[in-house]
Amino acid sequence: MRLTPENKFKKLIVIGDRLLIKPLQSDQKTASGLYLPPGVQEKEKVQQGYVIKHGPGYAIPMPVESEPWKTEEEQVKYIPLQAREGDLAIFLLSGATEVMYENERYFIIPQSAILMLEREEDI
């Protein structure tokens, strides 16, 4: 299967409460007009980027006791995440893991590292 822009992320499965985030390109120039070398703004404690994919959420533990009326093939249930694909996330860099995929830089972060979300649609 050949990866195209349409199916580039279909092969990726994000696990649990994790999010795949594409970081925004930081401005190379400050408000006062100074040009910053690469890497200065990347060292900031807070970053922002767009949510590309997200995991199913927090798994709900199954009860330990076995009951005769239950089937053995019950599906795992999840508490869904607040973040959705396309949201702009402001997150703590200390909780992020940087990964390279298809020669592009992404972050994998837990939902707990997100400080704020911006969503285009009304909440």
PDB file of C-alpha atoms in Angstrom:
ATOM      1  CA  MET A   1       0.000   0.000   0.000  1.00  0.00           C
ATOM      2  CA  ARG A   2       1.384   3.366  -0.963  1.00  0.00           C
ATOM      3  CA  LEU A   3       1.078   6.223   1.538  1.00  0.00           C
ATOM      4  CA  THR A   4      -0.602   9.332   0.181  1.00  0.00           C
ATOM      5  CA  PRO A   5      -1.674  12.509   2.005  1.00  0.00           C
ATOM      6  CA  GLU A   6      -5.188  11.047   2.305  1.00  0.00           C
ATOM      7  CA  ASN A   7      -4.152   7.770   3.997  1.00  0.00           C
ATOM      8  CA  LYS A   8      -0.848   8.831   5.571  1.00  0.00           C
ATOM      9  CA  PHE A   9      -2.069   8.377   9.152  1.00  0.00           C
ATOM     10  CA  LYS A  10      -4.494   5.475   8.638  1.00  0.00           C
ATOM     11  CA  LYS A  11      -1.777   2.961   9.529  1.00  0.00           C
ATOM     12  CA  LEU A  12      -1.019   4.698  12.829  1.00  0.00           C
ATOM     13  CA  ILE A  13      -2.862   3.544  15.935  1.00  0.00           C
ATOM     14  CA  VAL A  14      -2.581   5.821  18.933  1.00  0.00           C
ATOM     15  CA  ILE A  15      -2.858   3.940  22.226  1.00  0.00           C
ATOM     16  CA  GLY A  16      -4.885   4.828  25.347  1.00  0.00           C
ATOM     17  CA  ASP A  17      -4.959   8.468  26.401  1.00  0.00           C
ATOM     18  CA  ARG A  18      -2.231   9.563  23.989  1.00  0.00           C
ATOM     19  CA  LEU A  19      -2.448  12.170  21.215  1.00  0.00           C
ATOM     20  CA  LEU A  20      -0.387  12.639  18.061  1.00  0.00           C
ATOM     21  CA  ILE A  21       0.320  16.346  17.617  1.00  0.00           C
ATOM     22  CA  LYS A  22       1.837  18.232  14.683  1.00  0.00           C
ATOM     23  CA  PRO A  23       3.687  21.218  16.211  1.00  0.00           C
ATOM     24  CA  LEU A  24       3.136  24.667  14.760  1.00  0.00           C
ATOM     25  CA  GLN A  25       6.086  26.347  13.111  1.00  0.00           C
ATOM     26  CA  SER A  26       7.272  28.969  15.568  1.00  0.00           C
ATOM     27  CA  ASP A  27       7.862  32.514  14.429  1.00  0.00           C
ATOM     28  CA  GLN A  28      11.483  33.220  13.593  1.00  0.00           C
ATOM     29  CA  LYS A  29      11.091  36.866  14.575  1.00  0.00           C
ATOM     30  CA  THR A  30      10.076  38.323  17.952  1.00  0.00           C
ATOM     31  CA  ALA A  31       7.577  41.158  18.396  1.00  0.00           C
ATOM     32  CA  SER A  32      10.471  43.607  18.796  1.00  0.00           C
ATOM     33  CA  GLY A  33      12.007  42.510  15.478  1.00  0.00           C
ATOM     34  CA  LEU A  34      14.822  40.213  16.653  1.00  0.00           C
ATOM     35  CA  TYR A  35      15.460  37.096  14.584  1.00  0.00           C
ATOM     36  CA  LEU A  36      15.789  33.946  16.660  1.00  0.00           C
ATOM     37  CA  PRO A  37      18.073  31.046  15.761  1.00  0.00           C
ATOM     38  CA  PRO A  38      16.426  27.646  15.216  1.00  0.00           C
ATOM     39  CA  GLY A  39      15.773  25.806  18.442  1.00  0.00           C
ATOM     40  CA  VAL A  40      15.263  28.808  20.746  1.00  0.00           C
ATOM     41  CA  GLN A  41      11.482  28.662  20.782  1.00  0.00           C
ATOM     42  CA  GLU A  42      11.523  24.854  20.668  1.00  0.00           C
ATOM     43  CA  LYS A  43      13.029  24.882  24.161  1.00  0.00           C
ATOM     44  CA  GLU A  44      10.029  26.712  25.640  1.00  0.00           C
ATOM     45  CA  LYS A  45       8.162  24.804  28.357  1.00  0.00           C
ATOM     46  CA  VAL A  46       4.823  25.241  26.576  1.00  0.00           C
ATOM     47  CA  GLN A  47       4.273  24.361  22.908  1.00  0.00           C
ATOM     48  CA  GLN A  48       1.274  24.318  20.613  1.00  0.00           C
ATOM     49  CA  GLY A  49       0.181  22.180  17.717  1.00  0.00           C
ATOM     50  CA  TYR A  50      -2.736  20.490  16.010  1.00  0.00           C
ATOM     51  CA  VAL A  51      -4.152  17.140  17.121  1.00  0.00           C
ATOM     52  CA  ILE A  52      -3.706  14.718  14.209  1.00  0.00           C
ATOM     53  CA  LYS A  53      -4.902  11.484  15.853  1.00  0.00           C
ATOM     54  CA  HIS A  54      -5.984  10.421  19.314  1.00  0.00           C
ATOM     55  CA  GLY A  55      -6.330   7.189  21.228  1.00  0.00           C
ATOM     56  CA  PRO A  56      -9.617   5.692  22.451  1.00  0.00           C
ATOM     57  CA  GLY A  57      -9.286   7.149  25.961  1.00  0.00           C
ATOM     58  CA  TYR A  58      -8.896   5.805  29.474  1.00  0.00           C
ATOM     59  CA  ALA A  59      -9.699   2.083  29.805  1.00  0.00           C
ATOM     60  CA  ILE A  60     -12.356   1.206  32.382  1.00  0.00           C
ATOM     61  CA  PRO A  61     -11.288  -1.830  34.415  1.00  0.00           C
ATOM     62  CA  MET A  62     -13.460  -4.922  34.079  1.00  0.00           C
ATOM     63  CA  PRO A  63     -15.007  -6.344  37.286  1.00  0.00           C
ATOM     64  CA  VAL A  64     -13.076  -9.216  38.820  1.00  0.00           C
ATOM     65  CA  GLU A  65     -16.000 -11.414  39.824  1.00  0.00           C
ATOM     66  CA  SER A  66     -17.259 -13.736  37.159  1.00  0.00           C
ATOM     67  CA  GLU A  67     -20.983 -13.860  36.649  1.00  0.00           C
ATOM     68  CA  PRO A  68     -22.584 -16.765  34.782  1.00  0.00           C
ATOM     69  CA  TRP A  69     -24.873 -14.577  32.671  1.00  0.00           C
ATOM     70  CA  LYS A  70     -22.004 -12.546  31.166  1.00  0.00           C
ATOM     71  CA  THR A  71     -20.368 -13.522  27.929  1.00  0.00           C
ATOM     72  CA  GLU A  72     -16.608 -13.993  27.899  1.00  0.00           C
ATOM     73  CA  GLU A  73     -16.156 -11.741  24.874  1.00  0.00           C
ATOM     74  CA  GLU A  74     -17.126  -8.403  26.406  1.00  0.00           C
ATOM     75  CA  GLN A  75     -15.428  -5.451  24.792  1.00  0.00           C
ATOM     76  CA  VAL A  76     -13.135  -3.130  26.714  1.00  0.00           C
ATOM     77  CA  LYS A  77     -14.871   0.157  27.505  1.00  0.00           C
ATOM     78  CA  TYR A  78     -13.173   3.549  27.439  1.00  0.00           C
ATOM     79  CA  ILE A  79     -13.767   7.012  28.858  1.00  0.00           C
ATOM     80  CA  PRO A  80     -13.261   9.206  25.760  1.00  0.00           C
ATOM     81  CA  LEU A  81     -10.731  12.028  25.572  1.00  0.00           C
ATOM     82  CA  GLN A  82     -11.665  15.709  25.427  1.00  0.00           C
ATOM     83  CA  ALA A  83      -9.306  16.411  22.537  1.00  0.00           C
ATOM     84  CA  ARG A  84     -10.525  15.801  18.987  1.00  0.00           C
ATOM     85  CA  GLU A  85      -8.745  15.689  15.660  1.00  0.00           C
ATOM     86  CA  GLY A  86      -8.164  19.205  14.347  1.00  0.00           C
ATOM     87  CA  ASP A  87      -8.060  20.901  17.772  1.00  0.00           C
ATOM     88  CA  LEU A  88      -5.257  23.334  18.498  1.00  0.00           C
ATOM     89  CA  ALA A  89      -3.595  22.059  21.685  1.00  0.00           C
ATOM     90  CA  ILE A  90      -1.378  24.036  24.022  1.00  0.00           C
ATOM     91  CA  PHE A  91       0.655  21.486  25.961  1.00  0.00           C
ATOM     92  CA  LEU A  92       3.599  21.026  28.316  1.00  0.00           C
ATOM     93  CA  LEU A  93       6.736  20.002  26.477  1.00  0.00           C
ATOM     94  CA  SER A  94       7.960  18.069  29.529  1.00  0.00           C
ATOM     95  CA  GLY A  95       5.213  15.473  28.971  1.00  0.00           C
ATOM     96  CA  ALA A  96       5.858  15.116  25.241  1.00  0.00           C
ATOM     97  CA  THR A  97       7.837  12.529  23.288  1.00  0.00           C
ATOM     98  CA  GLU A  98       9.202  13.755  19.970  1.00  0.00           C
ATOM     99  CA  VAL A  99       8.939  11.349  17.018  1.00  0.00           C
ATOM    100  CA  MET A 100       9.800  11.554  13.324  1.00  0.00           C
ATOM    101  CA  TYR A 101       7.296  10.061  10.854  1.00  0.00           C
ATOM    102  CA  GLU A 102       7.633  10.422   7.089  1.00  0.00           C
ATOM    103  CA  ASN A 103      10.429  12.978   7.656  1.00  0.00           C
ATOM    104  CA  GLU A 104       8.128  15.239   9.689  1.00  0.00           C
ATOM    105  CA  ARG A 105       8.305  16.061  13.383  1.00  0.00           C
ATOM    106  CA  TYR A 106       5.428  15.150  15.715  1.00  0.00           C
ATOM    107  CA  PHE A 107       4.830  14.860  19.439  1.00  0.00           C
ATOM    108  CA  ILE A 108       3.070  12.058  21.278  1.00  0.00           C
ATOM    109  CA  ILE A 109       1.629  13.353  24.527  1.00  0.00           C
ATOM    110  CA  PRO A 110      -0.783  12.111  27.191  1.00  0.00           C
ATOM    111  CA  GLN A 111      -3.993  14.071  27.564  1.00  0.00           C
ATOM    112  CA  SER A 112      -2.842  15.126  31.045  1.00  0.00           C
ATOM    113  CA  ALA A 113      -0.075  17.257  29.437  1.00  0.00           C
ATOM    114  CA  ILE A 114      -2.631  19.434  27.606  1.00  0.00           C
ATOM    115  CA  LEU A 115      -3.252  22.816  29.194  1.00  0.00           C
ATOM    116  CA  MET A 116      -5.860  24.157  26.783  1.00  0.00           C
ATOM    117  CA  LEU A 117      -7.671  23.287  23.534  1.00  0.00           C
ATOM    118  CA  GLU A 118      -8.995  25.607  20.850  1.00  0.00           C
ATOM    119  CA  ARG A 119     -11.788  24.183  18.721  1.00  0.00           C
ATOM    120  CA  GLU A 120     -13.226  25.840  15.618  1.00  0.00           C
ATOM    121  CA  GLU A 121     -16.800  24.673  16.175  1.00  0.00           C
ATOM    122  CA  ASP A 122     -19.037  25.868  19.009  1.00  0.00           C
ATOM    123  CA  ILE A 123     -18.712  23.891  22.226  1.00  0.00           C
TER     124      ILE A 123
END
